[in-house]
Amino acid sequence: MKKLCTYFAVFLCLIFLMVPLQAASAAPTPTPATPAASGAPDADSLNCTSAVLMDASNGKILFSKKPDEQIFPASTTKLMTVLLLLENSALDDEIKCGREVDQFHSSSSLVGLDQNEKVTVKDMVYACLLASGNDAAAAAAVHVAGSESAFVEKMNEKAAALGLENTHFENAHGLQKETHYSTARDMASLARTVIKNETIIQVAGTKEYTMPATNLSGEREFINTNRLIESKTENDEKFLYEYATGLKTGSTPKAGNCLVASAEKDGATLIAAIFNDPTKEGAARWEIAKTLFEYGFSLQDLGIDTGAILSGDPEIYSIIESQPLKVQVKDADADDPHNGMLELEVTLDDAQVSALSAETIAAVKANPNSIELNLSPNEFTAPVAKGQVVGTATYSLDGQELFTGQVSASRSVAATGGVTAGAQASQPGYLVEPEGGGFNILWVVIPAALLLIILLRIMLKRRSVRRRRKRVSRRRTTYYNF
């Protein structure tokens, strides 16, 4: 019996050792994100939802992470507000505040303006950009358009004129609304226009400002919320960046911590747009901005023509986006609202798009319907989690590979019985194993366990018989010795 127990224990140990080996062999190899360019930051390591680095001189994207993913801009919205204010007012014009300044909760970011208070346009710009006053933005909106709703119309008209195709504004200050959204690409493009205004870049680069007394208030002290420009505490000093020139911060619970920043070095001006930094007090956005700026300036130092090399033609992205990629997911739950049909989102490798020759770009534009797509893998099995990286898309034209993209799920798809993606979906880059593939350890474990149970019962039965015989033998011996 002791030998049997020993064999049984050894067998169980072997089984448990085999399980992780089987899991490892069944799990597909992760598909890593391709770096944007040699020496470029690793997009996956940036602690934010989306980010863009733009060359302000030509609008070219030097680096991006999910540049067209919808984000909430929070108070970076005020860049558009201030731009329209300055385009429709003189700096010494006077703004008389109305009821619009009283609509905000006390916990909101406020300058503390009162009804009937009179403030110059210049001071209102400081109140919006440095102090990020929501009341200041509302007062500016009413001053320009007569009402906030009319001003919002102007904001969206301006966005359309600037080509911000994925942006829609609902207010002048950036407080959370589901229909108030943008993208990192659009906000960087807005910033490119904004920094052409000398007043904005001067104000946004100011560390501290004392707003003069008004008819209803004494002086107000503003400290720039951009930690690349000014530190609030000693701990913030590590975020200071000597080449930073401005722009605007933002933060709401749903938007996360946001930053649209500009920097200038040796005549080159760069713009960084960073959205949804989830860290406490938004510490990551400052480091991300510095990393992006240093990368961009390193290209300038190397004499690389960023306009010619490091940015893809926007029309190429539009062509790909105009061709939705949909797949049928196997084993989807019967209650799936789309019957298992899943639209995939493709994040193109910007470096590859940027490296296309002028002739290739022209050929793609001339024959957009001739682009061939190879999806790897070409089968997907539920469950799938929203945002899960599920494969790679390779685009070709006339047999010539153009560029690749990382493919992710646009929504979650539950498996039959309502099973959702759990541990597997929590490992980005792992693909769903195709149906019917590979060896299953249960084919060995279950029969072996049944066999062991049978053997154990037989051995126990034999042991019981031997014990009974011994007891009978002892009774007989005792009787004859009496």
Short mmCIF file of C-alpha atoms in Angstrom, two decimals:
data_model
loop_
_atom_site.label_atom_id
_atom_site.label_comp_id
_atom_site.label_asym_id
_atom_site.label_seq_id
_atom_site.Cartn_x
_atom_site.Cartn_y
_atom_site.Cartn_z
CA MET A 1 0.00 0.00 0.00
CA LYS A 2 2.85 2.36 0.83
CA LYS A 3 4.32 1.72 -2.59
CA LEU A 4 0.98 2.49 -4.23
CA CYS A 5 0.66 5.79 -2.36
CA THR A 6 4.18 6.70 -3.41
CA TYR A 7 3.44 5.93 -7.06
CA PHE A 8 0.19 7.89 -6.86
CA ALA A 9 1.93 10.97 -5.39
CA VAL A 10 4.66 10.86 -8.04
CA PHE A 11 2.06 10.56 -10.78
CA LEU A 12 0.13 13.57 -9.48
CA CYS A 13 3.32 15.64 -9.37
CA LEU A 14 4.03 14.76 -13.00
CA ILE A 15 0.52 15.78 -13.98
CA PHE A 16 0.80 19.16 -12.27
CA LEU A 17 4.16 19.74 -13.94
CA MET A 18 2.66 18.94 -17.33
CA VAL A 19 -0.29 21.34 -16.98
CA PRO A 20 1.72 24.58 -17.16
CA LEU A 21 3.81 23.11 -19.98
CA GLN A 22 0.65 22.37 -21.90
CA ALA A 23 -0.72 25.85 -21.21
CA ALA A 24 2.50 27.40 -22.42
CA SER A 25 2.50 25.36 -25.61
CA ALA A 26 -1.14 26.18 -26.30
CA ALA A 27 -0.78 29.91 -25.78
CA PRO A 28 0.13 31.67 -29.02
CA THR A 29 3.19 33.85 -29.14
CA PRO A 30 2.50 37.48 -28.20
CA THR A 31 2.42 39.93 -31.09
CA PRO A 32 4.49 42.90 -29.95
CA ALA A 33 3.82 46.43 -31.11
CA THR A 34 6.34 47.60 -33.65
CA PRO A 35 8.21 50.73 -32.56
CA ALA A 36 7.26 53.87 -34.46
CA ALA A 37 10.82 54.25 -35.66
CA SER A 38 14.32 53.28 -34.68
CA GLY A 39 15.06 54.84 -31.29
CA ALA A 40 11.46 55.92 -30.86
CA PRO A 41 9.69 55.55 -27.49
CA ASP A 42 7.89 52.27 -26.88
CA ALA A 43 4.21 53.12 -27.26
CA ASP A 44 3.12 50.33 -24.92
CA SER A 45 5.31 51.70 -22.14
CA LEU A 46 3.64 55.13 -22.19
CA ASN A 47 1.14 55.31 -19.33
CA CYS A 48 -1.65 57.00 -21.25
CA THR A 49 -4.43 56.05 -23.65
CA SER A 50 -3.18 58.07 -26.59
CA ALA A 51 -0.34 60.38 -27.50
CA VAL A 52 0.97 62.31 -30.48
CA LEU A 53 4.21 64.13 -31.20
CA MET A 54 3.86 66.64 -34.02
CA ASP A 55 6.30 68.82 -35.92
CA ALA A 56 4.65 72.24 -35.69
CA SER A 57 6.34 73.49 -38.85
CA ASN A 58 4.54 71.08 -41.15
CA GLY A 59 1.96 69.21 -39.08
CA LYS A 60 3.69 65.88 -39.55
CA ILE A 61 3.30 63.18 -36.91
CA LEU A 62 6.69 62.07 -35.60
CA PHE A 63 5.33 59.55 -33.11
CA SER A 64 1.90 58.34 -32.09
CA LYS A 65 0.05 55.97 -29.83
CA LYS A 66 -3.60 55.46 -30.81
CA PRO A 67 -3.71 58.95 -32.35
CA ASP A 68 -7.29 58.59 -33.58
CA GLU A 69 -8.84 56.94 -30.54
CA GLN A 70 -11.66 59.03 -29.10
CA ILE A 71 -10.71 60.87 -25.91
CA PHE A 72 -12.28 63.48 -23.65
CA PRO A 73 -10.19 66.67 -23.88
CA ALA A 74 -11.14 68.13 -20.47
CA SER A 75 -9.70 71.64 -19.99
CA THR A 76 -7.46 71.44 -23.04
CA THR A 77 -10.76 72.50 -24.63
CA LYS A 78 -9.91 76.03 -23.48
CA LEU A 79 -7.32 76.26 -26.26
CA MET A 80 -10.19 76.56 -28.74
CA THR A 81 -12.07 78.92 -26.41
CA VAL A 82 -9.14 81.31 -26.09
CA LEU A 83 -8.37 81.12 -29.81
CA LEU A 84 -11.91 82.24 -30.68
CA LEU A 85 -11.86 84.89 -27.96
CA LEU A 86 -8.71 86.48 -29.37
CA GLU A 87 -9.91 86.20 -32.96
CA ASN A 88 -13.06 88.11 -32.05
CA SER A 89 -11.79 90.63 -29.48
CA ALA A 90 -9.03 93.12 -28.73
CA LEU A 91 -6.85 92.55 -25.66
CA ASP A 92 -8.13 95.67 -23.92
CA ASP A 93 -11.80 94.92 -24.57
CA GLU A 94 -13.83 94.58 -21.39
CA ILE A 95 -15.89 91.51 -20.56
CA LYS A 96 -18.83 91.94 -18.21
CA CYS A 97 -19.59 88.66 -16.46
CA GLY A 98 -23.17 87.44 -16.26
CA ARG A 99 -25.07 84.54 -14.74
CA GLU A 100 -22.93 82.08 -16.68
CA VAL A 101 -20.17 82.37 -14.05
CA ASP A 102 -22.47 81.07 -11.29
CA GLN A 103 -23.36 77.72 -12.89
CA PHE A 104 -20.41 75.74 -11.54
CA HIS A 105 -20.01 73.62 -8.43
CA SER A 106 -17.59 74.93 -5.84
CA SER A 107 -15.29 71.94 -6.46
CA SER A 108 -14.86 72.97 -10.08
CA SER A 109 -11.73 74.74 -11.32
CA LEU A 110 -12.69 78.40 -10.84
CA VAL A 111 -11.16 81.86 -10.80
CA GLY A 112 -13.99 83.13 -8.62
CA LEU A 113 -15.63 85.59 -10.99
CA ASP A 114 -18.86 87.31 -9.93
CA GLN A 115 -21.85 88.58 -11.86
CA ASN A 116 -21.29 92.13 -13.15
CA GLU A 117 -17.54 91.83 -12.63
CA LYS A 118 -15.56 93.48 -15.42
CA VAL A 119 -12.40 91.83 -16.72
CA THR A 120 -10.25 92.64 -19.75
CA VAL A 121 -9.85 90.11 -22.53
CA LYS A 122 -6.14 89.90 -21.73
CA ASP A 123 -6.80 88.95 -18.11
CA MET A 124 -9.49 86.50 -19.16
CA VAL A 125 -6.93 84.72 -21.35
CA TYR A 126 -4.65 84.35 -18.32
CA ALA A 127 -7.62 83.15 -16.25
CA CYS A 128 -8.39 80.46 -18.84
CA LEU A 129 -4.89 79.24 -19.63
CA LEU A 130 -2.99 79.59 -16.35
CA ALA A 131 -5.73 79.19 -13.74
CA SER A 132 -7.94 77.01 -15.98
CA GLY A 133 -11.04 78.83 -14.77
CA ASN A 134 -14.25 77.26 -16.02
CA ASP A 135 -16.10 80.43 -15.06
CA ALA A 136 -13.64 82.45 -17.15
CA ALA A 137 -14.21 80.21 -20.18
CA ALA A 138 -17.99 80.56 -19.83
CA ALA A 139 -17.73 84.36 -19.58
CA ALA A 140 -15.49 84.43 -22.65
CA ALA A 141 -18.01 82.35 -24.59
CA VAL A 142 -20.93 84.65 -23.81
CA HIS A 143 -18.81 87.71 -24.61
CA VAL A 144 -17.99 86.39 -28.09
CA ALA A 145 -21.29 84.83 -29.15
CA GLY A 146 -23.98 86.15 -26.80
CA SER A 147 -24.66 82.71 -25.34
CA GLU A 148 -22.73 79.57 -24.58
CA SER A 149 -24.73 77.51 -27.07
CA ALA A 150 -23.99 79.97 -29.86
CA PHE A 151 -20.31 79.93 -28.93
CA VAL A 152 -20.25 76.12 -29.07
CA GLU A 153 -21.53 76.35 -32.64
CA LYS A 154 -18.57 78.60 -33.44
CA MET A 155 -16.22 76.11 -31.79
CA ASN A 156 -17.46 73.28 -33.98
CA GLU A 157 -17.38 75.45 -37.09
CA LYS A 158 -13.76 76.33 -36.34
CA ALA A 159 -12.93 72.68 -35.70
CA ALA A 160 -14.35 71.76 -39.10
CA ALA A 161 -12.43 74.58 -40.77
CA LEU A 162 -9.19 73.29 -39.21
CA GLY A 163 -9.89 69.76 -40.41
CA LEU A 164 -10.51 68.31 -36.95
CA GLU A 165 -12.68 65.51 -38.28
CA ASN A 166 -13.01 63.56 -35.04
CA THR A 167 -13.77 66.44 -32.69
CA HIS A 168 -17.06 67.71 -31.31
CA PHE A 169 -17.47 70.34 -28.61
CA GLU A 170 -20.42 70.77 -26.23
CA ASN A 171 -19.08 73.54 -23.98
CA ALA A 172 -16.33 76.12 -23.70
CA HIS A 173 -14.61 74.77 -20.59
CA GLY A 174 -14.27 71.01 -21.09
CA LEU A 175 -16.35 69.60 -18.24
CA GLN A 176 -17.42 66.05 -18.94
CA LYS A 177 -20.06 65.33 -21.58
CA GLU A 178 -20.18 62.15 -23.64
CA THR A 179 -20.65 64.18 -26.83
CA HIS A 180 -17.69 66.43 -26.02
CA TYR A 181 -14.75 64.55 -27.51
CA SER A 182 -11.67 64.69 -29.71
CA THR A 183 -8.50 62.72 -30.52
CA ALA A 184 -4.83 63.25 -29.77
CA ARG A 185 -4.22 63.93 -33.47
CA ASP A 186 -6.95 66.57 -33.63
CA MET A 187 -5.85 68.30 -30.43
CA ALA A 188 -2.25 68.44 -31.65
CA SER A 189 -3.50 69.96 -34.90
CA LEU A 190 -5.50 72.53 -32.92
CA ALA A 191 -2.39 73.37 -30.91
CA ARG A 192 -0.44 73.88 -34.12
CA THR A 193 -2.86 76.67 -35.02
CA VAL A 194 -3.02 78.04 -31.49
CA ILE A 195 0.73 78.56 -31.10
CA LYS A 196 0.73 80.84 -34.12
CA ASN A 197 -1.05 83.36 -31.90
CA GLU A 198 1.66 85.32 -30.08
CA THR A 199 -0.60 86.24 -27.16
CA ILE A 200 -1.48 82.63 -26.45
CA ILE A 201 2.11 81.39 -26.54
CA GLN A 202 3.21 84.29 -24.34
CA VAL A 203 0.49 83.66 -21.77
CA ALA A 204 0.84 79.87 -21.83
CA GLY A 205 4.56 80.17 -21.15
CA THR A 206 4.15 82.44 -18.13
CA LYS A 207 5.01 80.86 -14.78
CA GLU A 208 2.95 83.16 -12.55
CA TYR A 209 0.63 86.08 -13.15
CA THR A 210 -1.03 88.64 -10.91
CA MET A 211 -4.42 89.60 -12.29
CA PRO A 212 -5.13 93.26 -11.44
CA ALA A 213 -8.01 94.21 -9.17
CA THR A 214 -11.42 94.59 -10.81
CA ASN A 215 -14.56 96.51 -9.91
CA LEU A 216 -15.61 93.63 -7.61
CA SER A 217 -12.40 91.90 -6.56
CA GLY A 218 -8.86 92.50 -5.44
CA GLU A 219 -5.81 91.06 -7.14
CA ARG A 220 -5.73 87.37 -8.02
CA GLU A 221 -2.59 85.22 -8.20
CA PHE A 222 -2.35 82.59 -10.94
CA ILE A 223 0.26 79.81 -11.08
CA ASN A 224 0.71 77.89 -14.31
CA THR A 225 -0.72 74.34 -14.03
CA ASN A 226 1.79 73.08 -16.61
CA ARG A 227 4.55 71.44 -14.56
CA LEU A 228 6.90 71.54 -17.55
CA ILE A 229 6.83 75.33 -17.09
CA GLU A 230 6.41 75.88 -13.35
CA SER A 231 6.74 73.62 -10.30
CA LYS A 232 4.15 73.84 -7.55
CA THR A 233 6.24 71.92 -5.01
CA GLU A 234 9.86 70.83 -4.67
CA ASN A 235 8.82 67.38 -5.82
CA ASP A 236 7.55 68.91 -9.07
CA GLU A 237 10.93 70.38 -9.98
CA LYS A 238 11.98 67.14 -11.66
CA PHE A 239 9.26 67.72 -14.27
CA LEU A 240 10.58 71.09 -15.44
CA TYR A 241 11.67 71.10 -19.08
CA GLU A 242 13.98 73.83 -20.29
CA TYR A 243 12.62 73.86 -23.84
CA ALA A 244 8.91 73.94 -22.88
CA THR A 245 6.98 76.98 -24.15
CA GLY A 246 3.38 76.37 -23.12
CA LEU A 247 0.13 75.22 -23.61
CA LYS A 248 -2.69 73.64 -21.58
CA THR A 249 -3.47 70.94 -19.03
CA GLY A 250 -6.74 69.19 -18.28
CA SER A 251 -8.22 66.64 -15.90
CA THR A 252 -11.58 65.04 -15.15
CA PRO A 253 -12.40 61.60 -13.70
CA LYS A 254 -13.36 60.19 -17.11
CA ALA A 255 -10.80 62.09 -19.21
CA GLY A 256 -7.95 61.27 -16.88
CA ASN A 257 -5.00 63.64 -16.82
CA CYS A 258 -4.36 65.40 -20.11
CA LEU A 259 -1.69 67.66 -21.56
CA VAL A 260 -1.17 69.54 -24.79
CA ALA A 261 2.33 70.99 -24.64
CA SER A 262 4.76 72.81 -26.91
CA ALA A 263 8.54 73.02 -26.86
CA GLU A 264 11.15 74.82 -28.95
CA LYS A 265 14.83 74.09 -29.48
CA ASP A 266 17.25 75.41 -32.10
CA GLY A 267 14.43 76.80 -34.20
CA ALA A 268 12.38 73.59 -34.17
CA THR A 269 8.95 73.60 -32.51
CA LEU A 270 7.23 70.41 -31.40
CA ILE A 271 3.78 69.69 -30.00
CA ALA A 272 2.94 66.80 -27.67
CA ALA A 273 -0.66 65.79 -27.01
CA ILE A 274 -1.14 63.25 -24.20
CA PHE A 275 -4.51 61.99 -23.01
CA ASN A 276 -5.84 59.85 -20.18
CA ASP A 277 -2.80 59.53 -17.98
CA PRO A 278 -4.27 57.50 -15.07
CA THR A 279 -1.55 58.23 -12.51
CA LYS A 280 -2.08 60.13 -9.29
CA GLU A 281 -2.07 63.87 -9.99
CA GLY A 282 -1.08 63.09 -13.58
CA ALA A 283 2.63 62.68 -12.96
CA ALA A 284 3.16 60.44 -16.00
CA ARG A 285 2.11 63.07 -18.55
CA TRP A 286 5.09 65.30 -17.75
CA GLU A 287 7.58 62.47 -18.19
CA ILE A 288 5.85 61.30 -21.36
CA ALA A 289 5.99 64.82 -22.81
CA LYS A 290 9.69 65.14 -22.00
CA THR A 291 10.39 61.74 -23.54
CA LEU A 292 8.53 62.64 -26.73
CA PHE A 293 10.19 66.04 -27.01
CA GLU A 294 13.66 64.58 -26.52
CA TYR A 295 12.96 62.02 -29.21
CA GLY A 296 11.69 64.66 -31.62
CA PHE A 297 14.63 66.98 -31.02
CA SER A 298 17.05 64.08 -31.45
CA LEU A 299 15.75 63.72 -34.99
CA GLN A 300 16.48 67.38 -35.59
CA ASP A 301 19.97 66.96 -34.12
CA LEU A 302 20.61 64.10 -36.54
CA GLY A 303 19.57 66.28 -39.43
CA ILE A 304 16.60 64.08 -40.31
CA ASP A 305 13.99 65.76 -42.47
CA THR A 306 10.97 65.05 -40.30
CA GLY A 307 8.58 66.41 -42.88
CA ALA A 308 9.80 64.08 -45.60
CA ILE A 309 10.49 60.91 -43.65
CA LEU A 310 8.77 60.51 -40.34
CA SER A 311 5.12 61.14 -41.03
CA GLY A 312 2.56 59.26 -43.04
CA ASP A 313 0.26 60.90 -45.54
CA PRO A 314 -3.09 61.48 -43.74
CA GLU A 315 -4.95 60.22 -46.81
CA ILE A 316 -3.36 56.79 -46.38
CA TYR A 317 -4.89 56.51 -42.91
CA SER A 318 -8.24 57.69 -44.28
CA ILE A 319 -8.18 55.01 -46.98
CA ILE A 320 -7.59 52.27 -44.42
CA GLU A 321 -10.20 53.67 -42.02
CA SER A 322 -12.76 53.77 -44.86
CA GLN A 323 -12.48 50.00 -45.26
CA PRO A 324 -13.91 48.45 -42.06
CA LEU A 325 -12.38 45.10 -41.13
CA LYS A 326 -14.99 42.64 -39.88
CA VAL A 327 -14.68 38.96 -38.94
CA GLN A 328 -17.06 36.24 -37.80
CA VAL A 329 -16.13 35.03 -34.30
CA LYS A 330 -16.59 31.31 -33.69
CA ASP A 331 -18.50 29.99 -30.67
CA ALA A 332 -20.07 33.39 -29.96
CA ASP A 333 -22.96 33.36 -27.51
CA ALA A 334 -26.41 32.99 -29.08
CA ASP A 335 -27.46 36.27 -27.45
CA ASP A 336 -24.61 38.26 -29.01
CA PRO A 337 -26.24 41.44 -30.42
CA HIS A 338 -24.22 41.21 -33.65
CA ASN A 339 -24.45 37.43 -34.07
CA GLY A 340 -20.72 37.07 -33.52
CA MET A 341 -19.73 39.64 -36.14
CA LEU A 342 -16.79 41.68 -34.81
CA GLU A 343 -15.27 44.84 -36.26
CA LEU A 344 -11.53 45.00 -35.74
CA GLU A 345 -9.55 48.17 -35.13
CA VAL A 346 -6.20 48.51 -36.87
CA THR A 347 -3.36 50.63 -35.49
CA LEU A 348 -0.92 51.16 -38.33
CA ASP A 349 2.83 51.27 -37.87
CA ASP A 350 3.46 54.97 -38.46
CA ALA A 351 7.10 54.41 -39.36
CA GLN A 352 6.17 52.06 -42.20
CA VAL A 353 3.50 54.42 -43.51
CA SER A 354 5.98 57.27 -43.29
CA ALA A 355 8.61 55.35 -45.23
CA LEU A 356 6.41 54.91 -48.31
CA SER A 357 7.86 56.54 -51.39
CA ALA A 358 5.98 59.26 -53.23
CA GLU A 359 5.37 56.84 -56.12
CA THR A 360 3.89 54.21 -53.80
CA ILE A 361 1.66 56.75 -52.07
CA ALA A 362 0.40 57.93 -55.45
CA ALA A 363 -0.32 54.32 -56.48
CA VAL A 364 -2.24 53.66 -53.27
CA LYS A 365 -4.33 56.80 -53.70
CA ALA A 366 -5.05 55.95 -57.32
CA ASN A 367 -6.07 52.35 -56.55
CA PRO A 368 -7.44 52.26 -52.98
CA ASN A 369 -9.70 49.31 -53.78
CA SER A 370 -6.74 47.24 -54.97
CA ILE A 371 -5.10 47.12 -51.55
CA GLU A 372 -4.80 43.51 -50.39
CA LEU A 373 -5.19 42.52 -46.75
CA ASN A 374 -3.71 39.51 -45.02
CA LEU A 375 -5.02 38.94 -41.50
CA SER A 376 -3.08 36.71 -39.11
CA PRO A 377 -4.63 34.65 -37.65
CA ASN A 378 -7.63 34.41 -39.96
CA GLU A 379 -9.91 32.71 -37.44
CA PHE A 380 -11.11 34.03 -34.07
CA THR A 381 -12.87 32.17 -31.28
CA ALA A 382 -14.91 33.61 -28.40
CA PRO A 383 -14.49 34.85 -25.76
CA VAL A 384 -12.83 38.07 -26.90
CA ALA A 385 -12.41 41.21 -24.75
CA LYS A 386 -12.80 44.77 -25.96
CA GLY A 387 -9.38 46.24 -26.71
CA GLN A 388 -7.72 42.81 -26.77
CA VAL A 389 -4.93 42.59 -29.33
CA VAL A 390 -5.95 39.66 -31.52
CA GLY A 391 -3.59 39.70 -34.47
CA THR A 392 -1.74 41.52 -37.19
CA ALA A 393 -2.95 43.02 -40.46
CA THR A 394 -0.58 43.26 -43.42
CA TYR A 395 -1.50 45.53 -46.34
CA SER A 396 -0.06 45.02 -49.83
CA LEU A 397 -0.46 46.45 -53.32
CA ASP A 398 0.42 44.40 -56.40
CA GLY A 399 2.36 41.96 -54.24
CA GLN A 400 4.40 44.68 -52.54
CA GLU A 401 3.98 44.84 -48.76
CA LEU A 402 3.07 48.40 -47.76
CA PHE A 403 2.71 48.37 -43.99
CA THR A 404 1.41 46.36 -41.07
CA GLY A 405 -0.93 47.14 -38.21
CA GLN A 406 -1.84 45.75 -34.83
CA VAL A 407 -5.41 44.46 -34.74
CA SER A 408 -7.62 44.78 -31.66
CA ALA A 409 -11.25 44.03 -30.85
CA SER A 410 -13.67 46.96 -30.94
CA ARG A 411 -16.03 45.23 -28.50
CA SER A 412 -16.30 42.18 -26.28
CA VAL A 413 -17.75 38.93 -27.59
CA ALA A 414 -18.90 36.36 -25.03
CA ALA A 415 -18.60 32.65 -25.71
CA THR A 416 -21.46 30.17 -25.76
CA GLY A 417 -23.13 30.17 -22.37
CA GLY A 418 -22.21 33.79 -21.69
CA VAL A 419 -18.57 33.09 -20.81
CA THR A 420 -16.56 36.29 -21.12
CA ALA A 421 -12.88 36.81 -21.73
CA GLY A 422 -11.08 36.71 -18.40
CA ALA A 423 -7.49 35.78 -17.76
CA GLN A 424 -6.75 35.32 -21.44
CA ALA A 425 -8.01 38.78 -22.36
CA SER A 426 -5.96 40.32 -19.59
CA GLN A 427 -2.81 39.40 -21.49
CA PRO A 428 -2.69 41.85 -24.44
CA GLY A 429 -1.09 40.39 -27.51
CA TYR A 430 -2.26 36.80 -27.04
CA LEU A 431 -4.43 35.47 -29.80
CA VAL A 432 -7.41 33.20 -29.31
CA GLU A 433 -6.45 29.59 -30.05
CA PRO A 434 -8.22 28.26 -33.18
CA GLU A 435 -10.87 25.62 -32.59
CA GLY A 436 -9.75 21.99 -32.53
CA GLY A 437 -6.06 22.72 -32.22
CA GLY A 438 -3.51 20.75 -30.27
CA PHE A 439 -3.19 18.17 -27.53
CA ASN A 440 -5.35 18.48 -24.41
CA ILE A 441 -3.88 17.32 -21.08
CA LEU A 442 -7.34 16.27 -19.89
CA TRP A 443 -7.20 13.37 -22.35
CA VAL A 444 -4.47 11.90 -20.13
CA VAL A 445 -5.53 13.15 -16.70
CA ILE A 446 -9.11 11.83 -16.65
CA PRO A 447 -8.41 8.22 -17.81
CA ALA A 448 -5.34 8.03 -15.58
CA ALA A 449 -7.32 9.21 -12.58
CA LEU A 450 -10.05 6.62 -13.25
CA LEU A 451 -7.43 3.88 -13.58
CA LEU A 452 -5.82 4.88 -10.30
CA ILE A 453 -9.17 4.84 -8.53
CA ILE A 454 -9.85 1.30 -9.79
CA LEU A 455 -6.39 0.09 -8.74
CA LEU A 456 -6.76 1.73 -5.36
CA ARG A 457 -10.11 0.01 -4.76
CA ILE A 458 -8.61 -3.36 -5.72
CA MET A 459 -5.64 -2.89 -3.38
CA LEU A 460 -7.85 -1.76 -0.52
CA LYS A 461 -10.10 -4.77 -1.02
CA ARG A 462 -7.11 -7.15 -0.96
CA ARG A 463 -5.78 -5.48 2.17
CA SER A 464 -9.16 -5.88 3.84
CA VAL A 465 -9.18 -9.61 3.02
CA ARG A 466 -5.68 -10.07 4.49
CA ARG A 467 -6.72 -8.28 7.70
CA ARG A 468 -9.73 -10.57 8.12
CA ARG A 469 -7.54 -13.62 7.67
CA LYS A 470 -5.09 -12.36 10.30
CA ARG A 471 -7.91 -11.76 12.77
CA VAL A 472 -9.22 -15.30 12.24
CA SER A 473 -5.71 -16.67 12.70
CA ARG A 474 -5.27 -14.76 15.99
CA ARG A 475 -8.58 -16.03 17.35
CA ARG A 476 -7.65 -19.65 16.60
CA THR A 477 -4.26 -19.33 18.23
CA THR A 478 -5.78 -17.87 21.34
CA TYR A 479 -8.33 -20.69 21.58
CA TYR A 480 -5.82 -23.57 21.45
CA ASN A 481 -3.54 -21.96 24.03
CA PHE A 482 -6.32 -21.56 26.59
#
